[in-house]
Short mmCIF file of C-alpha atoms in Angstrom, two decimals:
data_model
loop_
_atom_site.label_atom_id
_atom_site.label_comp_id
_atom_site.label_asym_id
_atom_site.label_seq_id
_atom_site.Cartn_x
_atom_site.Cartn_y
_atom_site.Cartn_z
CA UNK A 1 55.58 67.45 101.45
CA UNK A 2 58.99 69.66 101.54
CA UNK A 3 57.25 72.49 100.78
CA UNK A 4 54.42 72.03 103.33
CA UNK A 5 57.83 71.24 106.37
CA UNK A 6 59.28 74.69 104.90
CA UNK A 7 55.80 76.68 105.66
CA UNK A 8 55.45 74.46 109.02
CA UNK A 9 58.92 75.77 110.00
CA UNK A 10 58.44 79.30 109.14
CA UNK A 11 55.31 79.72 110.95
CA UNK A 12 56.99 78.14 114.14
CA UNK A 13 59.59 80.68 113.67
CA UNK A 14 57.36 83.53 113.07
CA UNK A 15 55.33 82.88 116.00
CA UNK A 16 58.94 81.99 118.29
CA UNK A 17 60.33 85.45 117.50
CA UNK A 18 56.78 87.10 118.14
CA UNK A 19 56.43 85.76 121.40
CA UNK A 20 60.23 86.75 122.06
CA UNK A 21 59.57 90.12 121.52
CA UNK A 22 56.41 89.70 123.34
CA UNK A 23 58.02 88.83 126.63
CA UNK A 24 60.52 91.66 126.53
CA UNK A 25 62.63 90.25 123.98
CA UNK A 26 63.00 93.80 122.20
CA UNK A 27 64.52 95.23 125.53
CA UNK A 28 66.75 92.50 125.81
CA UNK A 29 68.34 92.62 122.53
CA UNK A 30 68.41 96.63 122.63
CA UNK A 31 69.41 96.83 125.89
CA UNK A 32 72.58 94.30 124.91
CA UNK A 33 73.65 96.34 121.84
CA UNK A 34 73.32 99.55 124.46
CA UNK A 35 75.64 97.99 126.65
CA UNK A 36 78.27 97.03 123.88
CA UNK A 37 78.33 100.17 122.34
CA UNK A 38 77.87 102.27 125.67
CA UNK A 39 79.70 100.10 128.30
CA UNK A 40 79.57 101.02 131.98
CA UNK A 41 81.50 102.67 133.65
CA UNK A 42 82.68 99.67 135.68
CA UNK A 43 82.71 98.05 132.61
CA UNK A 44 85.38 100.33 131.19
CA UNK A 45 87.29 99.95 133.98
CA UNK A 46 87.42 96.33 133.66
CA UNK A 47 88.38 96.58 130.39
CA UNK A 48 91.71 99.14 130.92
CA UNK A 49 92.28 96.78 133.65
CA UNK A 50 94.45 95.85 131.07
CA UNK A 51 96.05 98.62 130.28
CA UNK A 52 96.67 99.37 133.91
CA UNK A 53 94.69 100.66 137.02
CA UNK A 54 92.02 103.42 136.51
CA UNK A 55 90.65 103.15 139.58
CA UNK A 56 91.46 106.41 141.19
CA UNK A 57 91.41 108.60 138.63
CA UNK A 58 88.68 111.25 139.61
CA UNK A 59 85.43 112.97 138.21
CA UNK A 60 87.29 115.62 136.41
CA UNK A 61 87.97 112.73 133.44
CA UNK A 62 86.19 110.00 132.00
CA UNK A 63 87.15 106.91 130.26
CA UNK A 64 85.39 106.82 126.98
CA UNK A 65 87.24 103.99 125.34
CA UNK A 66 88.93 100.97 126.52
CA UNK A 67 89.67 98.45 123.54
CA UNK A 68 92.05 97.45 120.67
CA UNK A 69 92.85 100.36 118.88
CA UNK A 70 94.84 99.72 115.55
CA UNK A 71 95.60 96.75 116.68
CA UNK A 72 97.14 98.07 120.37
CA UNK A 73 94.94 97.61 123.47
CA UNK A 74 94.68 100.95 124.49
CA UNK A 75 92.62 103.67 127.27
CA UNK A 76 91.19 107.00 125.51
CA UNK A 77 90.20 109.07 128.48
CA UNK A 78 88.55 112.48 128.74
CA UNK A 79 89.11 115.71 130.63
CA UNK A 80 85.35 117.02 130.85
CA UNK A 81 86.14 120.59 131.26
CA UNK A 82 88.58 121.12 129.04
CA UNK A 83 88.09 118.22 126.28
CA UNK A 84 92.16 117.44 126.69
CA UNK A 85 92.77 113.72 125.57
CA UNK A 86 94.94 111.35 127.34
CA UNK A 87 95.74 107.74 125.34
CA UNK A 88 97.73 104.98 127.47
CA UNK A 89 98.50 102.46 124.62
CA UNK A 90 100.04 98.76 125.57
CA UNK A 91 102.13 98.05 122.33
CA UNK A 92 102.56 94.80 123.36
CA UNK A 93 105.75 92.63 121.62
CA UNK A 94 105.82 95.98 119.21
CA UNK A 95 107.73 98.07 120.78
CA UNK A 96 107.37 101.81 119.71
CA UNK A 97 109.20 103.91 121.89
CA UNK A 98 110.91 103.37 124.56
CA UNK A 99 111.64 106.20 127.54
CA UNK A 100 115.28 106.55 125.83
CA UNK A 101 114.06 107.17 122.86
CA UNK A 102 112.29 110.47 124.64
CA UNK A 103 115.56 111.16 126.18
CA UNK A 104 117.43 111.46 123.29
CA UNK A 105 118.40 114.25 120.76
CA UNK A 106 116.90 112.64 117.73
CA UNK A 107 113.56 112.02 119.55
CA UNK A 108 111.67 114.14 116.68
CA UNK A 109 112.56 112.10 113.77
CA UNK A 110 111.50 108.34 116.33
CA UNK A 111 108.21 110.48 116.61
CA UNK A 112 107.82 110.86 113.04
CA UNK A 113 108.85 107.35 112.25
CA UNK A 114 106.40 105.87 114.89
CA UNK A 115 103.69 107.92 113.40
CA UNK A 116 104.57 106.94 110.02
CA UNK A 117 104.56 103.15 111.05
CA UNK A 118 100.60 103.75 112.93
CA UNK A 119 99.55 106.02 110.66
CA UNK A 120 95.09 106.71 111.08
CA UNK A 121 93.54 106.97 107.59
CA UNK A 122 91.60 109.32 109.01
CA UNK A 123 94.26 111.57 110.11
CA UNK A 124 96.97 112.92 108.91
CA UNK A 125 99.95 114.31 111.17
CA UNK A 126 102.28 117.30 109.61
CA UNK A 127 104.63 119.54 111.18
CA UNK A 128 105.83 117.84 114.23
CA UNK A 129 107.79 119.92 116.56
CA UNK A 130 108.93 118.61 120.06
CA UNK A 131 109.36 121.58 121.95
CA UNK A 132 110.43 120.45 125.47
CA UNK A 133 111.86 117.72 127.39
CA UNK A 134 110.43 117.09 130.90
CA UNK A 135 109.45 114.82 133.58
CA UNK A 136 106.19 113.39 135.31
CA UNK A 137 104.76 110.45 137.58
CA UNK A 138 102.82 107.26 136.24
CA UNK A 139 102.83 103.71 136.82
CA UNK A 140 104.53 104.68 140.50
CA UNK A 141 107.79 106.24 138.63
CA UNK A 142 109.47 109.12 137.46
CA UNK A 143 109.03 109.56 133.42
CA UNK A 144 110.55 111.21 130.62
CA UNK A 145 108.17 113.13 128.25
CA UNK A 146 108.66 115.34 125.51
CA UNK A 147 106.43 118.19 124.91
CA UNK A 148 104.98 118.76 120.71
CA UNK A 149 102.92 120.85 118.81
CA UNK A 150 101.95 119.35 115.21
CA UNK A 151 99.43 120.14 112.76
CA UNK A 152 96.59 117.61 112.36
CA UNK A 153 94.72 117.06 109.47
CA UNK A 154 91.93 115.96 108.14
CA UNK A 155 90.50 116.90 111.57
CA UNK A 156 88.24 120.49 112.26
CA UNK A 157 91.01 121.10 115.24
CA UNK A 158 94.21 121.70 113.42
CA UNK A 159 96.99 122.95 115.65
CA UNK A 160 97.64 120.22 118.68
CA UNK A 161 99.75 120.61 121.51
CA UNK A 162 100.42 118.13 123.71
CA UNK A 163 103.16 115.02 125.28
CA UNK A 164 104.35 111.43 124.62
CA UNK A 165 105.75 109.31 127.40
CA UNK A 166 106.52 105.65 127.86
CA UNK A 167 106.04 104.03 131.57
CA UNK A 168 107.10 100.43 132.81
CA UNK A 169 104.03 98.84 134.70
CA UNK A 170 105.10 96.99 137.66
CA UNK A 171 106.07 93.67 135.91
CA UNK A 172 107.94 95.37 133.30
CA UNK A 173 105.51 96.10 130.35
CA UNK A 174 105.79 99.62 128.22
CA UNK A 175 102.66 102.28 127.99
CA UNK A 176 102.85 105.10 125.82
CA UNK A 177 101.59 107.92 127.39
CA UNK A 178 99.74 110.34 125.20
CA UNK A 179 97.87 113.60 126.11
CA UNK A 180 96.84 116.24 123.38
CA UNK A 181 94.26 119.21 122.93
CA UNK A 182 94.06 122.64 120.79
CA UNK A 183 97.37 123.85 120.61
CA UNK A 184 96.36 127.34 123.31
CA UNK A 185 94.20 124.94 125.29
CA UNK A 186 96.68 122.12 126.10
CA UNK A 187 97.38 121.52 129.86
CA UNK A 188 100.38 120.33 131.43
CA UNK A 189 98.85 120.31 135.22
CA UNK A 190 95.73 118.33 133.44
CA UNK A 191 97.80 115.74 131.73
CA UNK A 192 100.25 115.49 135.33
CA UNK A 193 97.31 114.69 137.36
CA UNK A 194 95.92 112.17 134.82
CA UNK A 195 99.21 110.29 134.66
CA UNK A 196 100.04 109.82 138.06
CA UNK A 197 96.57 108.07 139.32
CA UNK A 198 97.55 105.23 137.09
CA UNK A 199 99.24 102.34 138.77
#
């Protein structure tokens, strides 16, 4: 009699999931995996919503990632043209830098310590250099940055160039600011005009 419930139920079953996919069931579940793995574009914005506001950056980047990111919400963003990669990480409680640590003298060892404490198994970091100190707008403020070049590994690019900032948000919170790209292709003027369309 157990054995005769067991068939009962799988045939039930079998012909439940047939119809399912019958009435469009297949497009359903494909189309919701789609959208999880390929959000919207609105639906990226929502998501660095809370990171900060996206809203007017313009066609010349794309968001292509807004989610936890070793364990830091965090915005990966796009410049089409050039491939240049901007990163606005929320640290949350975990503080990582803060915009006097890219003031200071000793901002190249911090660097190496922060990278040492977040470290990607994928990549590898060598050779950090900061090269610069400068300044820039995001979040509605004036920012320190400091300018690098490091050698990447593990990665076909090698050479990066590229910044690190922190910006307060309007009720106080910390973003690192991160842009990088091939060492001869990085772009100050792309990473400026990035920056300073986030509120």
């Amino acid at each position: 009699m157990g054995c005769l419930k067991n068939i009962l139920r799988a045939i039930i079953l079998t012909l439940a999931v047939v119809g399912f996919m019958s009435l469009g069931g297949k497009e359903l579940v494909s189309g919701l995996i789609n959208n999880y793995l390929h959000p919207s574009k609105d639906t990226l914005l929502e998501r660095a919503q809370k990171v900060g506001d996206f809203s007017k950056i313009n066609e010349e980047f794309e968001i292509e990632q807004a989610a936890g990111i070793m364990g830091y919400n965090a915005v990966v963003a796009e410049h089409k043209a050039s491939g240049q990669k901007m990163f606005v990480v929320d640290s949350g409680e975990k503080e990582l830098l803060t915009a006097d640590d890219i003031k200071s003298d000793n901002i190249e060892e911090k660097l190496k310590k922060t990278l040492s404490k977040v470290k990607y198994q994928s990549i590898s970091i060598d050779d950090l250099k900061v090269t610069k100190h400068g300044t820039m707008n995001s979040y509605g403020h004036q920012v320190p940055y400091v300018k690098f070049e490091a050698r990447v590994k593990k990665l076909p690019i090698g050479d990066v160039g590229g910044i690190v900032s922190v910006a307060t948000t309007k009720d106080g919170q910390k973003r690192i600011l991160i842009s990088a790209n091939e060492k001869n292709k990085y772009s100050q003027l792309i990473s400026d005009e990035f920056f300073r369309k986030i509120k």
